[in-house]
GROMACS .gro file of C-alpha atoms in nm:
model
  449
    1UNK     CA    1  -1.848   0.571   1.311
    2UNK     CA    2  -1.582   0.759   1.119
    3UNK     CA    3  -1.274   0.604   0.959
    4UNK     CA    4  -1.008   0.837   1.091
    5UNK     CA    5  -0.710   0.674   0.918
    6UNK     CA    6  -0.664   0.398   0.661
    7UNK     CA    7  -0.348   0.230   0.531
    8UNK     CA    8  -0.494   0.091   0.255
    9UNK     CA    9  -0.639   1.598  -2.121
   10UNK     CA   10  -0.787   1.701  -2.423
   11UNK     CA   11  -0.639   1.668  -2.765
   12UNK     CA   12  -0.669   1.927  -3.038
   13UNK     CA   13  -0.901   1.861  -3.327
   14UNK     CA   14  -0.721   1.752  -3.641
   15UNK     CA   15  -0.654   2.025  -3.892
   16UNK     CA   16  -0.862   1.937  -4.195
   17UNK     CA   17  -0.780   2.253  -4.382
   18UNK     CA   18  -0.802   2.315  -4.753
   19UNK     CA   19  -1.016   2.012  -4.823
   20UNK     CA   20  -1.135   2.130  -5.165
   21UNK     CA   21  -1.153   2.442  -5.383
   22UNK     CA   22  -1.461   2.628  -5.507
   23UNK     CA   23  -1.568   2.949  -5.680
   24UNK     CA   24  -1.742   3.220  -5.476
   25UNK     CA   25  -1.906   3.498  -5.680
   26UNK     CA   26  -1.624   3.503  -5.933
   27UNK     CA   27  -1.345   3.501  -5.674
   28UNK     CA   28  -1.084   3.226  -5.678
   29UNK     CA   29  -1.071   3.087  -5.322
   30UNK     CA   30  -0.981   2.791  -5.099
   31UNK     CA   31  -1.240   2.639  -4.872
   32UNK     CA   32  -1.237   2.397  -4.579
   33UNK     CA   33  -1.442   2.085  -4.560
   34UNK     CA   34  -1.539   2.180  -4.203
   35UNK     CA   35  -1.674   2.527  -4.283
   36UNK     CA   36  -2.055   2.551  -4.314
   37UNK     CA   37  -2.218   2.712  -4.613
   38UNK     CA   38  -2.290   3.034  -4.419
   39UNK     CA   39  -1.914   3.102  -4.399
   40UNK     CA   40  -1.695   3.219  -4.684
   41UNK     CA   41  -1.327   3.154  -4.742
   42UNK     CA   42  -1.268   3.475  -4.932
   43UNK     CA   43  -0.903   3.427  -5.016
   44UNK     CA   44  -0.607   3.210  -4.945
   45UNK     CA   45  -0.254   3.276  -5.059
   46UNK     CA   46   0.086   3.132  -4.965
   47UNK     CA   47   0.430   3.285  -4.976
   48UNK     CA   48   0.769   3.248  -4.816
   49UNK     CA   49   0.713   3.535  -4.575
   50UNK     CA   50   0.814   3.492  -4.214
   51UNK     CA   51   0.462   3.593  -4.108
   52UNK     CA   52   0.366   3.225  -4.098
   53UNK     CA   53   0.631   3.145  -3.840
   54UNK     CA   54   0.450   3.323  -3.556
   55UNK     CA   55   0.304   3.092  -3.292
   56UNK     CA   56   0.092   3.149  -2.986
   57UNK     CA   57   0.193   2.932  -2.692
   58UNK     CA   58  -0.051   2.820  -2.427
   59UNK     CA   59  -0.355   2.872  -2.652
   60UNK     CA   60  -0.594   2.659  -2.851
   61UNK     CA   61  -0.440   2.779  -3.177
   62UNK     CA   62  -0.102   2.699  -3.324
   63UNK     CA   63   0.047   2.855  -3.639
   64UNK     CA   64   0.124   2.605  -3.909
   65UNK     CA   65   0.488   2.623  -4.024
   66UNK     CA   66   0.538   2.726  -4.388
   67UNK     CA   67   0.160   2.777  -4.423
   68UNK     CA   68  -0.082   3.067  -4.410
   69UNK     CA   69  -0.202   3.272  -4.119
   70UNK     CA   70  -0.566   3.184  -4.070
   71UNK     CA   71  -0.789   3.487  -4.013
   72UNK     CA   72  -1.151   3.486  -3.900
   73UNK     CA   73  -1.332   3.798  -4.027
   74UNK     CA   74  -1.658   3.881  -3.852
   75UNK     CA   75  -1.822   4.143  -4.074
   76UNK     CA   76  -2.186   4.175  -4.179
   77UNK     CA   77  -2.102   4.371  -4.495
   78UNK     CA   78  -1.982   4.161  -4.790
   79UNK     CA   79  -1.842   4.472  -4.959
   80UNK     CA   80  -1.630   4.555  -4.653
   81UNK     CA   81  -1.517   4.193  -4.637
   82UNK     CA   82  -1.408   4.200  -5.003
   83UNK     CA   83  -1.223   4.527  -4.947
   84UNK     CA   84  -1.027   4.380  -4.656
   85UNK     CA   85  -0.952   4.071  -4.863
   86UNK     CA   86  -0.813   4.286  -5.143
   87UNK     CA   87  -0.604   4.488  -4.899
   88UNK     CA   88  -0.452   4.171  -4.760
   89UNK     CA   89  -0.399   4.026  -5.107
   90UNK     CA   90  -0.202   4.331  -5.225
   91UNK     CA   91   0.002   4.381  -4.906
   92UNK     CA   92   0.360   4.267  -4.942
   93UNK     CA   93   0.266   3.910  -5.031
   94UNK     CA   94   0.200   3.815  -4.671
   95UNK     CA   95   0.048   3.462  -4.648
   96UNK     CA   96  -0.308   3.443  -4.518
   97UNK     CA   97  -0.635   3.251  -4.536
   98UNK     CA   98  -0.947   3.454  -4.470
   99UNK     CA   99  -1.274   3.300  -4.347
  100UNK     CA  100  -1.571   3.538  -4.344
  101UNK     CA  101  -1.886   3.514  -4.128
  102UNK     CA  102  -2.161   3.773  -4.091
  103UNK     CA  103  -2.281   3.704  -3.738
  104UNK     CA  104  -2.119   3.655  -3.400
  105UNK     CA  105  -2.305   3.328  -3.347
  106UNK     CA  106  -2.153   3.190  -3.667
  107UNK     CA  107  -1.810   3.304  -3.549
  108UNK     CA  108  -1.850   3.126  -3.217
  109UNK     CA  109  -1.943   2.806  -3.402
  110UNK     CA  110  -1.637   2.844  -3.624
  111UNK     CA  111  -1.414   2.881  -3.320
  112UNK     CA  112  -1.559   2.561  -3.178
  113UNK     CA  113  -1.484   2.367  -3.496
  114UNK     CA  114  -1.165   2.523  -3.633
  115UNK     CA  115  -0.836   2.677  -3.530
  116UNK     CA  116  -0.766   3.042  -3.612
  117UNK     CA  117  -0.464   3.262  -3.556
  118UNK     CA  118  -0.634   3.600  -3.532
  119UNK     CA  119  -0.982   3.756  -3.547
  120UNK     CA  120  -1.092   4.074  -3.726
  121UNK     CA  121  -1.407   4.187  -3.548
  122UNK     CA  122  -1.661   4.445  -3.663
  123UNK     CA  123  -1.836   4.596  -3.360
  124UNK     CA  124  -2.167   4.640  -3.544
  125UNK     CA  125  -2.324   4.301  -3.613
  126UNK     CA  126  -2.686   4.186  -3.658
  127UNK     CA  127  -2.679   3.967  -3.347
  128UNK     CA  128  -2.437   4.164  -3.125
  129UNK     CA  129  -2.343   4.528  -3.076
  130UNK     CA  130  -2.036   4.712  -2.948
  131UNK     CA  131  -1.794   4.566  -2.699
  132UNK     CA  132  -2.036   4.287  -2.609
  133UNK     CA  133  -1.908   4.100  -2.916
  134UNK     CA  134  -1.550   4.134  -2.795
  135UNK     CA  135  -1.640   4.011  -2.448
  136UNK     CA  136  -1.815   3.700  -2.581
  137UNK     CA  137  -1.523   3.613  -2.808
  138UNK     CA  138  -1.271   3.652  -2.525
  139UNK     CA  139  -1.488   3.442  -2.298
  140UNK     CA  140  -1.490   3.156  -2.549
  141UNK     CA  141  -1.128   3.181  -2.669
  142UNK     CA  142  -0.933   3.394  -2.420
  143UNK     CA  143  -0.595   3.331  -2.586
  144UNK     CA  144  -0.698   3.430  -2.940
  145UNK     CA  145  -0.572   3.775  -3.059
  146UNK     CA  146  -0.850   4.010  -3.174
  147UNK     CA  147  -0.829   4.326  -3.385
  148UNK     CA  148  -1.141   4.545  -3.362
  149UNK     CA  149  -1.281   4.716  -3.676
  150UNK     CA  150  -1.528   5.004  -3.682
  151UNK     CA  151  -1.645   5.284  -3.905
  152UNK     CA  152  -1.622   5.535  -3.622
  153UNK     CA  153  -1.313   5.721  -3.520
  154UNK     CA  154  -1.389   5.692  -3.150
  155UNK     CA  155  -1.080   5.709  -2.929
  156UNK     CA  156  -1.273   5.633  -2.612
  157UNK     CA  157  -1.416   5.316  -2.765
  158UNK     CA  158  -1.066   5.220  -2.882
  159UNK     CA  159  -0.927   5.252  -2.529
  160UNK     CA  160  -1.215   5.048  -2.387
  161UNK     CA  161  -1.163   4.777  -2.649
  162UNK     CA  162  -0.792   4.746  -2.574
  163UNK     CA  163  -0.855   4.750  -2.200
  164UNK     CA  164  -1.113   4.478  -2.244
  165UNK     CA  165  -0.866   4.254  -2.427
  166UNK     CA  166  -0.838   4.355  -2.794
  167UNK     CA  167  -0.484   4.368  -2.931
  168UNK     CA  168  -0.554   4.657  -3.171
  169UNK     CA  169  -0.824   4.895  -3.297
  170UNK     CA  170  -0.861   5.002  -3.661
  171UNK     CA  171  -1.094   5.249  -3.833
  172UNK     CA  172  -1.193   5.079  -4.158
  173UNK     CA  173  -1.188   5.396  -4.373
  174UNK     CA  174  -0.834   5.472  -4.258
  175UNK     CA  175  -0.684   5.126  -4.317
  176UNK     CA  176  -0.455   5.029  -4.601
  177UNK     CA  177  -0.298   4.693  -4.673
  178UNK     CA  178   0.031   4.746  -4.494
  179UNK     CA  179  -0.139   4.892  -4.188
  180UNK     CA  180  -0.379   4.598  -4.176
  181UNK     CA  181  -0.107   4.335  -4.211
  182UNK     CA  182   0.115   4.510  -3.958
  183UNK     CA  183  -0.176   4.528  -3.713
  184UNK     CA  184  -0.245   4.155  -3.754
  185UNK     CA  185   0.123   4.067  -3.714
  186UNK     CA  186   0.160   4.285  -3.405
  187UNK     CA  187  -0.167   4.154  -3.260
  188UNK     CA  188  -0.044   3.795  -3.285
  189UNK     CA  189   0.297   3.885  -3.145
  190UNK     CA  190   0.153   4.089  -2.857
  191UNK     CA  191  -0.093   3.814  -2.768
  192UNK     CA  192   0.187   3.559  -2.784
  193UNK     CA  193   0.398   3.772  -2.550
  194UNK     CA  194   0.102   3.827  -2.319
  195UNK     CA  195   0.026   3.456  -2.299
  196UNK     CA  196   0.393   3.381  -2.238
  197UNK     CA  197   0.399   3.642  -1.964
  198UNK     CA  198   0.086   3.494  -1.808
  199UNK     CA  199   0.241   3.148  -1.817
  200UNK     CA  200   0.559   3.283  -1.658
  201UNK     CA  201   0.355   3.461  -1.392
  202UNK     CA  202   0.159   3.146  -1.318
  203UNK     CA  203   0.480   2.946  -1.292
  204UNK     CA  204   0.630   3.211  -1.066
  205UNK     CA  205   0.317   3.221  -0.849
  206UNK     CA  206   0.328   2.842  -0.817
  207UNK     CA  207   0.693   2.850  -0.719
  208UNK     CA  208   0.630   3.129  -0.469
  209UNK     CA  209   0.338   2.933  -0.323
  210UNK     CA  210   0.547   2.615  -0.305
  211UNK     CA  211   0.829   2.802  -0.136
  212UNK     CA  212   0.584   2.970   0.102
  213UNK     CA  213   0.435   2.630   0.189
  214UNK     CA  214   0.785   2.496   0.249
  215UNK     CA  215   0.869   2.788   0.478
  216UNK     CA  216   0.541   2.753   0.667
  217UNK     CA  217   0.600   2.379   0.703
  218UNK     CA  218   0.956   2.441   0.820
  219UNK     CA  219   0.830   2.699   1.069
  220UNK     CA  220   0.567   2.456   1.196
  221UNK     CA  221   0.830   2.182   1.226
  222UNK     CA  222   1.060   2.415   1.418
  223UNK     CA  223   0.775   2.508   1.648
  224UNK     CA  224   0.691   2.140   1.695
  225UNK     CA  225   1.055   2.065   1.775
  226UNK     CA  226   1.060   2.343   2.032
  227UNK     CA  227   0.737   2.217   2.185
  228UNK     CA  228   0.874   1.863   2.175
  229UNK     CA  229   1.195   1.960   2.355
  230UNK     CA  230   0.991   2.151   2.612
  231UNK     CA  231   0.750   1.861   2.666
  232UNK     CA  232   1.019   1.596   2.679
  233UNK     CA  233   1.226   1.805   2.920
  234UNK     CA  234   0.921   1.850   3.143
  235UNK     CA  235   0.818   1.484   3.125
  236UNK     CA  236   1.170   1.358   3.196
  237UNK     CA  237   1.233   1.611   3.470
  238UNK     CA  238   0.932   1.494   3.673
  239UNK     CA  239   1.041   1.129   3.713
  240UNK     CA  240   1.403   1.241   3.759
  241UNK     CA  241   1.292   1.464   4.048
  242UNK     CA  242   1.100   1.171   4.196
  243UNK     CA  243   1.405   0.946   4.170
  244UNK     CA  244   1.633   1.213   4.315
  245UNK     CA  245   1.404   1.291   4.608
  246UNK     CA  246   1.351   0.924   4.689
  247UNK     CA  247   1.722   0.839   4.678
  248UNK     CA  248   1.804   1.138   4.900
  249UNK     CA  249   1.553   1.016   5.158
  250UNK     CA  250   1.688   0.664   5.144
  251UNK     CA  251   2.047   0.783   5.176
  252UNK     CA  252   2.006   1.047   5.446
  253UNK     CA  253   1.732   0.893   5.657
  254UNK     CA  254   1.784   0.522   5.609
  255UNK     CA  255   1.801   0.448   5.981
  256UNK     CA  256   1.488   0.650   6.056
  257UNK     CA  257   1.268   0.510   5.779
  258UNK     CA  258   1.037   0.220   5.844
  259UNK     CA  259   1.045  -0.086   5.621
  260UNK     CA  260   0.711   0.008   5.464
  261UNK     CA  261   0.835   0.359   5.387
  262UNK     CA  262   1.147   0.221   5.221
  263UNK     CA  263   0.936  -0.010   5.008
  264UNK     CA  264   0.721   0.285   4.901
  265UNK     CA  265   1.026   0.490   4.804
  266UNK     CA  266   1.174   0.201   4.604
  267UNK     CA  267   0.840   0.160   4.424
  268UNK     CA  268   0.842   0.529   4.335
  269UNK     CA  269   1.194   0.497   4.193
  270UNK     CA  270   1.093   0.191   3.995
  271UNK     CA  271   0.779   0.358   3.859
  272UNK     CA  272   0.961   0.680   3.769
  273UNK     CA  273   1.236   0.485   3.593
  274UNK     CA  274   0.977   0.290   3.399
  275UNK     CA  275   0.799   0.610   3.291
  276UNK     CA  276   1.126   0.758   3.167
  277UNK     CA  277   1.211   0.443   2.973
  278UNK     CA  278   0.863   0.433   2.820
  279UNK     CA  279   0.888   0.799   2.714
  280UNK     CA  280   1.226   0.746   2.551
  281UNK     CA  281   1.095   0.433   2.375
  282UNK     CA  282   0.804   0.633   2.233
  283UNK     CA  283   1.034   0.906   2.105
  284UNK     CA  284   1.263   0.647   1.944
  285UNK     CA  285   0.967   0.468   1.781
  286UNK     CA  286   0.836   0.794   1.631
  287UNK     CA  287   1.184   0.863   1.495
  288UNK     CA  288   1.211   0.514   1.345
  289UNK     CA  289   0.868   0.541   1.184
  290UNK     CA  290   0.937   0.886   1.037
  291UNK     CA  291   1.265   0.762   0.888
  292UNK     CA  292   1.106   0.444   0.749
  293UNK     CA  293   1.303   0.217   0.983
  294UNK     CA  294   1.018   0.083   1.196
  295UNK     CA  295   1.055  -0.296   1.187
  296UNK     CA  296   0.757  -0.528   1.146
  297UNK     CA  297   0.845  -0.869   1.293
  298UNK     CA  298   0.531  -1.085   1.309
  299UNK     CA  299   0.504  -1.422   1.472
  300UNK     CA  300   0.227  -1.655   1.582
  301UNK     CA  301   0.070  -1.576   1.920
  302UNK     CA  302  -0.230  -1.695   2.115
  303UNK     CA  303  -0.445  -1.382   2.097
  304UNK     CA  304  -0.655  -1.452   2.406
  305UNK     CA  305  -0.353  -1.531   2.624
  306UNK     CA  306  -0.171  -1.223   2.493
  307UNK     CA  307  -0.457  -0.985   2.578
  308UNK     CA  308  -0.517  -1.134   2.925
  309UNK     CA  309  -0.147  -1.108   3.017
  310UNK     CA  310  -0.140  -0.751   2.891
  311UNK     CA  311  -0.427  -0.649   3.119
  312UNK     CA  312  -0.269  -0.822   3.417
  313UNK     CA  313   0.055  -0.629   3.364
  314UNK     CA  314  -0.134  -0.301   3.333
  315UNK     CA  315  -0.329  -0.364   3.652
  316UNK     CA  316  -0.011  -0.445   3.844
  317UNK     CA  317   0.157  -0.123   3.734
  318UNK     CA  318  -0.147   0.105   3.767
  319UNK     CA  319  -0.318   0.265   4.062
  320UNK     CA  320  -0.626   0.339   3.852
  321UNK     CA  321  -0.942   0.188   4.002
  322UNK     CA  322  -1.134   0.180   3.673
  323UNK     CA  323  -1.193  -0.180   3.566
  324UNK     CA  324  -1.133  -0.305   3.212
  325UNK     CA  325  -1.397  -0.552   3.098
  326UNK     CA  326  -1.243  -0.793   2.849
  327UNK     CA  327  -1.447  -1.012   2.616
  328UNK     CA  328  -1.360  -1.237   2.320
  329UNK     CA  329  -1.539  -1.362   2.012
  330UNK     CA  330  -1.268  -1.559   1.834
  331UNK     CA  331  -1.309  -1.811   1.555
  332UNK     CA  332  -0.935  -1.884   1.589
  333UNK     CA  333  -0.696  -1.808   1.872
  334UNK     CA  334  -0.356  -1.830   1.706
  335UNK     CA  335  -0.285  -1.528   1.487
  336UNK     CA  336   0.018  -1.389   1.303
  337UNK     CA  337   0.103  -1.036   1.429
  338UNK     CA  338   0.396  -0.836   1.561
  339UNK     CA  339   0.347  -0.871   1.940
  340UNK     CA  340   0.564  -0.569   2.026
  341UNK     CA  341   0.374  -0.337   1.792
  342UNK     CA  342   0.037  -0.482   1.894
  343UNK     CA  343   0.131  -0.429   2.257
  344UNK     CA  344   0.200  -0.059   2.187
  345UNK     CA  345  -0.134  -0.023   2.008
  346UNK     CA  346  -0.338  -0.173   2.288
  347UNK     CA  347  -0.148  -0.016   2.581
  348UNK     CA  348  -0.176   0.334   2.436
  349UNK     CA  349  -0.548   0.303   2.359
  350UNK     CA  350  -0.633   0.138   2.694
  351UNK     CA  351  -0.425   0.385   2.895
  352UNK     CA  352  -0.595   0.676   2.715
  353UNK     CA  353  -0.936   0.523   2.786
  354UNK     CA  354  -0.849   0.500   3.157
  355UNK     CA  355  -0.679   0.839   3.170
  356UNK     CA  356  -0.967   1.037   3.018
  357UNK     CA  357  -1.245   0.854   3.205
  358UNK     CA  358  -1.383   0.939   3.550
  359UNK     CA  359  -1.258   0.729   3.839
  360UNK     CA  360  -1.428   0.390   3.873
  361UNK     CA  361  -1.590   0.413   3.529
  362UNK     CA  362  -1.532   0.088   3.343
  363UNK     CA  363  -1.365   0.052   3.004
  364UNK     CA  364  -1.495  -0.209   2.763
  365UNK     CA  365  -1.234  -0.405   2.562
  366UNK     CA  366  -1.372  -0.646   2.299
  367UNK     CA  367  -1.158  -0.866   2.075
  368UNK     CA  368  -1.343  -1.009   1.773
  369UNK     CA  369  -1.238  -1.201   1.464
  370UNK     CA  370  -1.474  -1.139   1.176
  371UNK     CA  371  -1.450  -1.115   0.794
  372UNK     CA  372  -1.082  -1.211   0.794
  373UNK     CA  373  -1.001  -0.918   1.023
  374UNK     CA  374  -0.905  -0.891   1.391
  375UNK     CA  375  -1.115  -0.619   1.558
  376UNK     CA  376  -0.993  -0.456   1.881
  377UNK     CA  377  -1.274  -0.239   2.017
  378UNK     CA  378  -1.196  -0.013   2.315
  379UNK     CA  379  -1.485   0.192   2.451
  380UNK     CA  380  -1.475   0.440   2.740
  381UNK     CA  381  -1.721   0.674   2.912
  382UNK     CA  382  -1.480   0.966   2.932
  383UNK     CA  383  -1.460   1.330   2.826
  384UNK     CA  384  -1.480   1.261   2.451
  385UNK     CA  385  -1.285   1.414   2.163
  386UNK     CA  386  -1.394   1.736   1.985
  387UNK     CA  387  -1.478   1.683   1.617
  388UNK     CA  388  -1.234   1.957   1.509
  389UNK     CA  389  -0.948   1.750   1.652
  390UNK     CA  390  -1.016   1.441   1.438
  391UNK     CA  391  -0.804   1.550   1.141
  392UNK     CA  392  -0.494   1.603   1.357
  393UNK     CA  393  -0.557   1.334   1.614
  394UNK     CA  394  -0.274   1.109   1.497
  395UNK     CA  395  -0.018   1.385   1.450
  396UNK     CA  396   0.274   1.377   1.698
  397UNK     CA  397   0.232   1.610   1.997
  398UNK     CA  398  -0.128   1.696   1.909
  399UNK     CA  399  -0.369   1.691   2.202
  400UNK     CA  400  -0.737   1.780   2.202
  401UNK     CA  401  -0.835   2.117   2.344
  402UNK     CA  402  -1.049   1.968   2.621
  403UNK     CA  403  -0.778   1.762   2.796
  404UNK     CA  404  -0.716   2.039   3.050
  405UNK     CA  405  -0.450   1.949   3.305
  406UNK     CA  406  -0.454   1.575   3.229
  407UNK     CA  407  -0.086   1.486   3.165
  408UNK     CA  408   0.032   1.349   2.832
  409UNK     CA  409   0.287   1.399   2.554
  410UNK     CA  410   0.059   1.370   2.249
  411UNK     CA  411   0.269   1.080   2.117
  412UNK     CA  412   0.040   0.786   2.203
  413UNK     CA  413  -0.200   0.798   1.907
  414UNK     CA  414   0.083   0.881   1.665
  415UNK     CA  415   0.250   0.559   1.780
  416UNK     CA  416  -0.077   0.369   1.741
  417UNK     CA  417  -0.108   0.496   1.384
  418UNK     CA  418   0.244   0.385   1.288
  419UNK     CA  419   0.200   0.042   1.445
  420UNK     CA  420  -0.135  -0.013   1.273
  421UNK     CA  421   0.018   0.100   0.945
  422UNK     CA  422   0.296  -0.157   0.983
  423UNK     CA  423   0.026  -0.429   1.004
  424UNK     CA  424  -0.165  -0.291   0.703
  425UNK     CA  425  -0.470  -0.218   0.917
  426UNK     CA  426  -0.699   0.076   0.985
  427UNK     CA  427  -0.853   0.271   1.272
  428UNK     CA  428  -1.213   0.380   1.325
  429UNK     CA  429  -1.328   0.638   1.576
  430UNK     CA  430  -1.659   0.743   1.728
  431UNK     CA  431  -1.663   1.008   1.999
  432UNK     CA  432  -1.908   1.247   2.165
  433UNK     CA  433  -1.816   1.516   2.414
  434UNK     CA  434  -1.916   1.417   2.768
  435UNK     CA  435  -2.034   1.071   2.661
  436UNK     CA  436  -1.722   0.882   2.561
  437UNK     CA  437  -1.501   0.750   2.285
  438UNK     CA  438  -1.479   0.424   2.093
  439UNK     CA  439  -1.168   0.321   1.899
  440UNK     CA  440  -1.176   0.020   1.668
  441UNK     CA  441  -0.846  -0.110   1.533
  442UNK     CA  442  -0.873  -0.364   1.252
  443UNK     CA  443  -0.576  -0.577   1.154
  444UNK     CA  444  -0.571  -0.836   0.873
  445UNK     CA  445  -0.613  -1.193   0.997
  446UNK     CA  446  -0.308  -1.393   0.891
  447UNK     CA  447  -0.294  -1.760   0.984
  448UNK     CA  448   0.022  -1.963   0.944
  449UNK     CA  449  -0.043  -2.336   0.923
   0.00000   0.00000   0.00000
C-alpha cells in the first residue's frame, strides 16, 4: 500500500594569528600558535600599504583589514625560502606574513588549520612533482590564488599551470622583489575577480533556470487551460445535445409519442441536466480550492445513515449493474465532518470504481473507525492504474494512459484530494493492472459531545 498524498552551515575557524614570537636561526619572526614545528614563519611585517585591503569573496580566506597578507610558501629549499623572504622584505614595504613548509602534505595540513591569502608553490617537492602539486592544492582549496615557482624557464609548463588554475608563473632566478610582490597582488586580484565572476555566473544561471521553469510552467498551464476548455466544451456539448434532441422530439412529435416514450425523454433531459450541473460544480470546486476559498463546514452526522443514503441515491441515478457491498465496523456512529465534502469524496471514488470495473463486478466499500481515524476503503476489480501515473494522479485533468475510451474529465481525484485536505486527512492507494484498485481515505475522528 502506497501513501499517494498526505496533508499532514559551517563557520570559519577563529583566527588565532600571531600568538607568540620566537627566534628562527637568527631571524626575527612572528609565529602562530596553530603552526606545527615543521612549519616556519620566516617573516612578518606590517605597513600602511593598501595591499592588505584586498579580499577574496566566496572563498575560505578573507583578508584582514589593516593587517598583513598571509602567504604560504611551499618550498623544499630553505635557502630559496630565505631569498624569497628577503625579496618580500625589501619590496616597497608591502605588508606580509610568510609561512614556510617543505612538503605538499604539510601545506595541505596548514590549509586545513589556517587561513591564507595566497600560495607560492615550488613544482619540485619531495612528496609531489610538477603540476600534480597544483592540482591537489586546487582540489582542496579551489578559491585560493596560487603562484607557481620553478627553476626552469619552461613556457609550455607555464601555460599548462595557468590553464590548470594557477594565477601566475615565476622563474625563481628571474624574480626580484617588486616582480614578486606585483605577482602576488595581481594573483589575489585576479582570483578575486574570477571568484566574483563565477558567483555572478552561478547567480545568472539560477535566474535563467528559474525563469525557464516559470516559462515551462506557464506553457504547461496554458496547455492545460486549452485542454480544459476543449474537455469542458465536449462534456457540456454532449448533455446539451441530448437535451436539445429530446425537447425537439417532445415538441414536434408530442401527439405521436407514447406515454412511456415521453417518460424516457424526460428522464434523459433530467439526467443530462444533472450531468451538466455536476460538471460545473466540479469546475467551481477546483477553482475555489486553487484560490484558497474552499469552505470547510463540519457538523455532526450519523455516519452509517449517511453512507447508506448515499448508495441509495447513486443506485437510483445509475444504470450500472455492478453492486456495491457496504460494510461497517464503527465504534461510534456520530462523527464531525463536512457532509458536502465527504459526499464528493465518496461519490467520486465509488463512481470511478464502478466506471473502471467490468459489468456486474462488485465493488467493496468498507467504513471502519480505528485509532481515532475514520477509514473509507473502496476496492474494485477493474483495469488498475499504471505505477507511472501515481505521481500525477491527483493533478487536475490527468487521466491514466490505460483508460481508453472510458469517458471522464480527470477532475474527480483532484476534487477528492482537495476535500480530504480540508479535513486534514490522507489517501492511500494500492493498484495492479488487470487486478484492481484499492483507495483508502483516512479522516481524523472528531467527536462533539
